[in-house]
Coordinates of C-alpha atoms in Angstrom, one line a residue:
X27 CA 64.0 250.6 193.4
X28 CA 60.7 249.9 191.4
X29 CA 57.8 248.0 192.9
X30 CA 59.0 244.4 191.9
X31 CA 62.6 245.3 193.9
X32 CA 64.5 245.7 191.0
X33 CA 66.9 248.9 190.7
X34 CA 65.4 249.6 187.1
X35 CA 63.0 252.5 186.3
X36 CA 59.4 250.6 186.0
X37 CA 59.7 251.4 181.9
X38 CA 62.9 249.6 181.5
X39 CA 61.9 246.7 183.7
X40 CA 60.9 243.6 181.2
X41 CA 58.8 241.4 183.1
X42 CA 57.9 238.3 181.7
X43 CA 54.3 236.5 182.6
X44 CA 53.6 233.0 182.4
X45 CA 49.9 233.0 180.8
X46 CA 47.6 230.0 181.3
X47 CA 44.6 231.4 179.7
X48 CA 42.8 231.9 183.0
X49 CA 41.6 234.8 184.9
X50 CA 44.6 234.7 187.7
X51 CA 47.4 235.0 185.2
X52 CA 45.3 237.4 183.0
X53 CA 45.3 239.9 185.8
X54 CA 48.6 239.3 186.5
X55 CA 49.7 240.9 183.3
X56 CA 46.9 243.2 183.7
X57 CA 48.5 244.8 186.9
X58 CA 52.2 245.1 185.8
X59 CA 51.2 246.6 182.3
X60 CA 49.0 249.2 184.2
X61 CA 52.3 249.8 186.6
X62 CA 54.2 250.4 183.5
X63 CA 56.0 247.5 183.0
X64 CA 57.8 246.2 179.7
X65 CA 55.2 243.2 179.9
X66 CA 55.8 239.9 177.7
X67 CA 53.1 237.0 177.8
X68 CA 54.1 233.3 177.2
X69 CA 51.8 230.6 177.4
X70 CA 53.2 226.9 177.4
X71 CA 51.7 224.4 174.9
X72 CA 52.0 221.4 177.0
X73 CA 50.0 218.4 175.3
X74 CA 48.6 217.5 172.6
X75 CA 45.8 220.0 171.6
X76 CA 45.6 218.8 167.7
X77 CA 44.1 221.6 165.7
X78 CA 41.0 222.9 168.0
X79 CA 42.3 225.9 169.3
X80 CA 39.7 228.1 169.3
X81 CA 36.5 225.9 167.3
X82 CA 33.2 224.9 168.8
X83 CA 34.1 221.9 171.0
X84 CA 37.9 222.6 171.4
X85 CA 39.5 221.3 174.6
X86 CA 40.3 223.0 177.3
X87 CA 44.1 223.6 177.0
X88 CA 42.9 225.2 173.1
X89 CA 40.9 227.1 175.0
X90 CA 42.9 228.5 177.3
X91 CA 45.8 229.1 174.7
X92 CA 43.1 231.4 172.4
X93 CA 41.9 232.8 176.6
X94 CA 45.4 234.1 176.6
X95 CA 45.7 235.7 173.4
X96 CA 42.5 237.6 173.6
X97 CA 43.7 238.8 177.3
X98 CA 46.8 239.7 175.6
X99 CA 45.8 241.6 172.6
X100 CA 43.6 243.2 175.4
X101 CA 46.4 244.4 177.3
X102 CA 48.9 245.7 174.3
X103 CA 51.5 243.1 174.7
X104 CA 53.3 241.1 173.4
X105 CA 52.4 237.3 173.5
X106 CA 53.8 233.9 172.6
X107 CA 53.2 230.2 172.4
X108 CA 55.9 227.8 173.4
X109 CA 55.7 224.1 172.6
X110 CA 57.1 222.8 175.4
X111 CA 55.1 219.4 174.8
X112 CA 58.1 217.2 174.9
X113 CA 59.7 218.5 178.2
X114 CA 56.3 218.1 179.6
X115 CA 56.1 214.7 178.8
X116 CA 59.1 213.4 179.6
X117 CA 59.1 216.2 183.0
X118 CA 55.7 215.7 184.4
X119 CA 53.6 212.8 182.5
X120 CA 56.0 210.2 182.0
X121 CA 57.1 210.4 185.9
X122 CA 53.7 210.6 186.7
X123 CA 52.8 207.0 185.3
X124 CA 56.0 205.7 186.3
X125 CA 55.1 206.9 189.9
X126 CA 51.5 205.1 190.5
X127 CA 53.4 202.1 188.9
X128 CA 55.6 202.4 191.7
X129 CA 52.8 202.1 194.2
X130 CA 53.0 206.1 195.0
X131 CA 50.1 209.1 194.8
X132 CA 51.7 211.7 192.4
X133 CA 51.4 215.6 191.9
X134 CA 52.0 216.4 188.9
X135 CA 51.6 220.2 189.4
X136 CA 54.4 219.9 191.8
X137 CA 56.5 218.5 189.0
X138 CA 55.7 220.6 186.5
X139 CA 56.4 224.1 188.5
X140 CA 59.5 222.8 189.4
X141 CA 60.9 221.7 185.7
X142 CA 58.9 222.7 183.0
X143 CA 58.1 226.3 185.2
X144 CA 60.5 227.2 187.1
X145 CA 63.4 226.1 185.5
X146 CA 62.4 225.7 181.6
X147 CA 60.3 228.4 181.3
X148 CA 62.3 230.4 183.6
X149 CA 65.6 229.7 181.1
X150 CA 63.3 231.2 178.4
X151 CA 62.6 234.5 180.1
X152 CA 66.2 235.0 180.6
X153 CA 66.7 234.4 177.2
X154 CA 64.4 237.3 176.3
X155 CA 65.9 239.8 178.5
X156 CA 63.7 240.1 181.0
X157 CA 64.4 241.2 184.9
X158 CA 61.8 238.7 186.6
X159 CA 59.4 236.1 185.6
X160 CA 55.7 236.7 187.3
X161 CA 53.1 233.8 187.7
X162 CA 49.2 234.1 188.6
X163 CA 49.8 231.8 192.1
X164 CA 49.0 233.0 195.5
X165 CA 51.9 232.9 197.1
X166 CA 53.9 235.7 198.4
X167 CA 57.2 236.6 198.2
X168 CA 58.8 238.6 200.8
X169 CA 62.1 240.1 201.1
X170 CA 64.1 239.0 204.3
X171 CA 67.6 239.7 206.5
X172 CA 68.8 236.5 204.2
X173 CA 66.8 237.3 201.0
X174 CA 64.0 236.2 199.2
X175 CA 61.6 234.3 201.1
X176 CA 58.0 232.0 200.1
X177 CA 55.2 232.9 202.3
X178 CA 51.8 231.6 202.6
X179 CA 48.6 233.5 200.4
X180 CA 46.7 236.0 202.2
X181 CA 43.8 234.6 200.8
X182 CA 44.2 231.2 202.4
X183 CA 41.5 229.2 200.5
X184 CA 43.8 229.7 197.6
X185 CA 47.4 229.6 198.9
X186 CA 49.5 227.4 196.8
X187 CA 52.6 227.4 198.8
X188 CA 52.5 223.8 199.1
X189 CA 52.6 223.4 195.6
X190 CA 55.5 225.6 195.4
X191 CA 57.8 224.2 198.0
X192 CA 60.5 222.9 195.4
X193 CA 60.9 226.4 194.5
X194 CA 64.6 226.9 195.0
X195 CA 66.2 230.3 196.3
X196 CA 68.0 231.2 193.1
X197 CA 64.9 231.2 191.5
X198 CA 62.8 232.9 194.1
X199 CA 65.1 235.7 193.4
X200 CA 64.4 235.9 189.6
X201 CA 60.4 235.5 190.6
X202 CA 57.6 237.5 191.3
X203 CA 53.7 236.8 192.8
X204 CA 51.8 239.8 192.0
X205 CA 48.9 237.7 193.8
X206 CA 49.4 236.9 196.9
X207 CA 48.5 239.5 198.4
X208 CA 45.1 239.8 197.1
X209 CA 41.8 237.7 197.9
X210 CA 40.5 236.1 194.7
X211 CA 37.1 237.9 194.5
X212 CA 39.3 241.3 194.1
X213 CA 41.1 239.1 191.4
X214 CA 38.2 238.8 189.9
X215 CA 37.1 242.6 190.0
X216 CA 40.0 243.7 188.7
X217 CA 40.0 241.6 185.3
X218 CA 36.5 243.2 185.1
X219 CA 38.5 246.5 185.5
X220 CA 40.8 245.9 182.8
X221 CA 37.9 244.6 180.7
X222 CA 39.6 241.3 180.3
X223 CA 36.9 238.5 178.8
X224 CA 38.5 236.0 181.6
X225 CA 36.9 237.5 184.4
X226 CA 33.9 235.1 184.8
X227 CA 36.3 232.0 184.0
X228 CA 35.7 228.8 186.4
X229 CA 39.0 228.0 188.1
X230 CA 40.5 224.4 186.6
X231 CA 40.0 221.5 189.4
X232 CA 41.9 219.2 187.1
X233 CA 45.1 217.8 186.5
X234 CA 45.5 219.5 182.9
X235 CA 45.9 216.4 181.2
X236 CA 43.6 214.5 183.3
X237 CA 40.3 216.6 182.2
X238 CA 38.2 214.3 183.0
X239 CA 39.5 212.9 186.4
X240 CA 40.6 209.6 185.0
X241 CA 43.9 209.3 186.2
X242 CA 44.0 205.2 185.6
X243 CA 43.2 205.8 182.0
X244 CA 45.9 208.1 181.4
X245 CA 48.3 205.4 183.2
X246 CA 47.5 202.9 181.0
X247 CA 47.8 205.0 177.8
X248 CA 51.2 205.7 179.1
X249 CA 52.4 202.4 180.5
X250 CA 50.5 199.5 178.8
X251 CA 50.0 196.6 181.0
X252 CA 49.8 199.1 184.1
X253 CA 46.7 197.6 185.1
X254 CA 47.8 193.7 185.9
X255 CA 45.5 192.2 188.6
X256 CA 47.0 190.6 191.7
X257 CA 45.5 190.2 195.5
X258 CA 43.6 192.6 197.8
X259 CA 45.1 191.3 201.1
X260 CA 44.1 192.3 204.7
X261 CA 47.3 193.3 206.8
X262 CA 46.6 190.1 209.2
X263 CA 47.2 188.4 205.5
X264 CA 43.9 187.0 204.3
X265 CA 43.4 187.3 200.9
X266 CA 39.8 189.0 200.8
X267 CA 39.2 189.3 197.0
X268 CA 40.8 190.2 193.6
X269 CA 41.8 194.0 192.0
X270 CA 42.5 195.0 188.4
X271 CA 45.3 197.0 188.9
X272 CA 47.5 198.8 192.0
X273 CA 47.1 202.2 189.4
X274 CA 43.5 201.9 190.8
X275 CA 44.2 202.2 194.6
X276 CA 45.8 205.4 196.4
X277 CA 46.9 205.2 200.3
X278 CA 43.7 205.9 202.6
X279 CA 41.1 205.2 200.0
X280 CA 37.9 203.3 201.4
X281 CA 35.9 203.6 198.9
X282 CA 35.7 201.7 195.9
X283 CA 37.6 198.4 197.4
X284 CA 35.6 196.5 196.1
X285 CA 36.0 193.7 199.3
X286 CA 33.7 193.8 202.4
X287 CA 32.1 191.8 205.2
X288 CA 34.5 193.1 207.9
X289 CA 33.3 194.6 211.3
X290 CA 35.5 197.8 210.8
X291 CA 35.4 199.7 207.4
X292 CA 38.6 198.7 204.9
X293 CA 41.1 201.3 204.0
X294 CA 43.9 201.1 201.5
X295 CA 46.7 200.6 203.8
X296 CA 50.0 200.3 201.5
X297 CA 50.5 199.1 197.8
X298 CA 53.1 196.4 196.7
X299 CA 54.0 197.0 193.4
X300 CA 56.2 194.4 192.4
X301 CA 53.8 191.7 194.3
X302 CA 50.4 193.3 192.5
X303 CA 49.3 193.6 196.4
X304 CA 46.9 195.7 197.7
X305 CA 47.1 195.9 201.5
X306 CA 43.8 197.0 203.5
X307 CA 42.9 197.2 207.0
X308 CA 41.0 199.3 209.7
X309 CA 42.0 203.3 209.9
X310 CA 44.5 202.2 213.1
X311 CA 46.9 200.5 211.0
X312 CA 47.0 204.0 208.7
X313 CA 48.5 205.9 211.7
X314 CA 51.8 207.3 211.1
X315 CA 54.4 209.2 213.4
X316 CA 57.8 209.5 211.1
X317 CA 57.7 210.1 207.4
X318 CA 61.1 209.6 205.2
X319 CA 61.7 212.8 202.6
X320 CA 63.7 212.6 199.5
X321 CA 64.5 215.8 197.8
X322 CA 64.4 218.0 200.1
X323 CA 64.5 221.7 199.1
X324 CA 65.6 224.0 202.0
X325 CA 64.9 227.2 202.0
X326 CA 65.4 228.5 205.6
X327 CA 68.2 230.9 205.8
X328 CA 70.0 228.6 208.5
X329 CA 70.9 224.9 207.2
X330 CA 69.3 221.9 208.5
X331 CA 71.2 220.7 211.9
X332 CA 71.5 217.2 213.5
X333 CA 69.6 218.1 216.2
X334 CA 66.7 219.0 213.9
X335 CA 64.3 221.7 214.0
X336 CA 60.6 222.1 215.0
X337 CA 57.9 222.8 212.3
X338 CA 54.4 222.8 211.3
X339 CA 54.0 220.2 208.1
X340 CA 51.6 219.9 205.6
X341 CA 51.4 216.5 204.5
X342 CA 48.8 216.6 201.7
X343 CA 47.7 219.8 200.0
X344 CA 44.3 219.7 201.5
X345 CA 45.7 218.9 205.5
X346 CA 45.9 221.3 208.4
X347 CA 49.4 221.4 209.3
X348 CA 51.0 219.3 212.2
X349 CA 53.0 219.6 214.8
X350 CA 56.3 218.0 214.0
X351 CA 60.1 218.4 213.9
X352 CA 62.3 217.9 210.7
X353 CA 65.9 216.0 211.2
X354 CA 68.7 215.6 208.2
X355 CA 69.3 212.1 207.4
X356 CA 72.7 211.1 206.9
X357 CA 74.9 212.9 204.2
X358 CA 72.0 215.3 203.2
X359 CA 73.2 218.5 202.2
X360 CA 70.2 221.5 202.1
X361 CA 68.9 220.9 198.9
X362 CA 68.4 217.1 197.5
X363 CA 69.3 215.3 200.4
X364 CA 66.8 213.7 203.0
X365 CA 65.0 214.3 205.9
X366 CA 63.4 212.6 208.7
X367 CA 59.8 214.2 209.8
X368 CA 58.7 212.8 213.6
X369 CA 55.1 213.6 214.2
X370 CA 53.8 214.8 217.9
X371 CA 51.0 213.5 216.9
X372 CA 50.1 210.5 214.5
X373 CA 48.4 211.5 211.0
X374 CA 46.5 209.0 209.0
X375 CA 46.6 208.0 205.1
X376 CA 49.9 209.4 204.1
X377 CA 51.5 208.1 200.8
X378 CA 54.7 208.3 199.2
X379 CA 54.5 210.3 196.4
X380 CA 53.0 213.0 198.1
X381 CA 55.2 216.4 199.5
X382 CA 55.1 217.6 203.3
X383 CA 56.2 220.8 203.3
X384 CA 57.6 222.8 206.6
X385 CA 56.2 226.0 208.0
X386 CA 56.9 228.8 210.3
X387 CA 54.0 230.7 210.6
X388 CA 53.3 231.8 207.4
X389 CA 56.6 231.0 205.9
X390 CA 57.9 227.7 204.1
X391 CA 61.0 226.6 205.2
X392 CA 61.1 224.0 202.7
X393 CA 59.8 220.3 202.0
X394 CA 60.4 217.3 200.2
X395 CA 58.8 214.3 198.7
X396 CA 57.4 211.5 201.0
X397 CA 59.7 208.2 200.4
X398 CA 58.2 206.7 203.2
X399 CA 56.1 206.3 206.3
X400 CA 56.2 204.5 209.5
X401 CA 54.2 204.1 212.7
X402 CA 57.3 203.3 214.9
X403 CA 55.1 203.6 218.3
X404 CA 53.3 200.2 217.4
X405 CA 56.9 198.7 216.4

């Protein structure tokens, strides 16, 4: 049994490595070619990068392509570029504008680990022989009495477990995080080992096809007309003012509103899609104790029961986790049926659209996508 759990000698092992271009997938490859492995790089061309891959104002994604052929020819291995631009339009960008439309807060990274990722890209290393497919997140897979488990980053400032939690168990078993045990400055060090040009790179904080931050513009491209104007309303139904678009407004936003004069600040309360309504009130009326999951991806080794089980949920990437327990709605199975989450303690400013994913200490037990939440105390 080689490092990776696989009952191959380390030569024959063909390991393929999803290559972004940046410094955590670099290493990555780095690490399993220094093991021994029988290392393959593919990188995913994902949009639209026209002809600047590589010249003196290129975007990023160009960039990052030519990033990941330089780290590549560093290493000795083999690399290729996939146009996958289709499936990621139709897999991540088109749902994503289809989502705001529908008065929700998307994440497309989310989507696109678990389609393009996880199940495209995945396809492709099977298709090339290889015995696992290894990706630059911090996240850590660890083998348990019922098989492959996800568990939380040492390095917590850069666990991506949440991001992760559609990961399904058939695939966890084809995937490896040569990461997640590591803390990111050691990351760093070793692409300066391996000499890779990377090692300086600034991590992404964008959505790749939102460089700039401007998800509303993106939107509109997409879906034209997305940005109709309608009513902002207060939840006690005055109409305080006028928007130019729901695209504009996420659950829990207070800045930006655009509407004062009230003795309590204004937050985005809920969106209303098919009226054009924007709903704001004071912080109280953002309190919610039970949020409705579609989608949900179990991975405990015991299914979901009726009388539900306690957990500790994330309910936005950036949130501590909460105290909560997790009930099956009626005729969910354990993977793309529905939960029930009920809170022990309220949590403000949470949107559909969004995932809450389910922890036992370091572990995820699995999560789905917020469909809905409610405040069933002030009922």
């Amino acid at each position: 049994m080689n490092s990776l759990g696989i009952n191959k000698a380390v030569g024959a092992t063909r390991v393929v490595v999803a290559m972004s271009g940046g410094v955590d997938s670099s290493v990555t490859a780095a690490l399993l070619r220094a093991e021994g492995y029988d290392v393959v790089g593919i990188t995913l061309q994902l949009y639209d990068h026209g002809a600047a891959v590589a010249k003196k104002g290129a975007c990023c994604a160009g960039q990052d392509i030519y990033d990941a052929r330089q780290a590549a020819e560093r290493l000795d291995i083999p690399h290729y570029v996939l146009d996958y631009e289709s499936r990621f339009r139709q897999s991540v960008m088109e749902d994503f504008a289809d989502s705001y439309l529908r008065g929700e807060t998307p994440i497309p990274c989310v989507s696109c680990n678990q389609t393009v990722k996880f199940r495209d890209l995945l396809a492709t290393a099977r298709d090339l022989g290889a015995d696992a497919l290894a990706t630059g997140h911090y996240v850590r897979r660890v083998m348990g009495p019922e098989g492959a488990e996800l568990h939380r980053a040492v390095d917590r400032r850069r666990d991506q477990s949440y991001f992760l939690f559609a990961t399904t168990r058939e695939q966890l078993d084809f995937l490896r995080f040569p990461l997640g045990g590591l803390e990111k400055d050691a990351v760093r060090a070793e692409a300066e080992r391996h000499g890779l040009a990377v090692a300086d790179k600034p991590d992404s904080q964008d959505i790749c096809f939102v460089p700039q931050g401007s998800y509303a513009t993106v939107v509109q491209k997409l879906r034209p007309g997305a940005s109709d104007p309608g009513d902002i309303v207060h939840v006690d139904g005055r109409v305080l003012g006028r928007h130019e678009g729901i695209i504009h407004y996420t659950i829990g936003q207070r800045r930006g509103l655009g509407v004062g004069g009230e003795r309590e600040p204004l937050f985005v309360v809920r969106l209303e899609p098919e009226a054009r309504r924007v709903v704001v009130g004071p912080k109280t009326a953002l309190a919610t104790d039970a949020v409705v999951l579609r989608s949900l991806n179990w991975l405990a080794g015991t299914p979901l029961e009726a009388a539900g089980r306690a957990v500790q949920v994330k309910l936005r990437s950036v949130s501590e986790p909460a105290s909560a327990r997790i009930f099956p709605r009626a005729g969910s199975g354990n993977e793309g049926g529905g939960a029930e989450l009920v809170l022990e303690t309220p949590q403000f400013g949470i949107s559909p659209g969004q995932a809450a994913v389910c922890y036992d200490g370091d572990r995820v037990l699995g999560g789905g996508w917020i469909a809905a939440a409610e405040n069933r105390l002030a009922a």
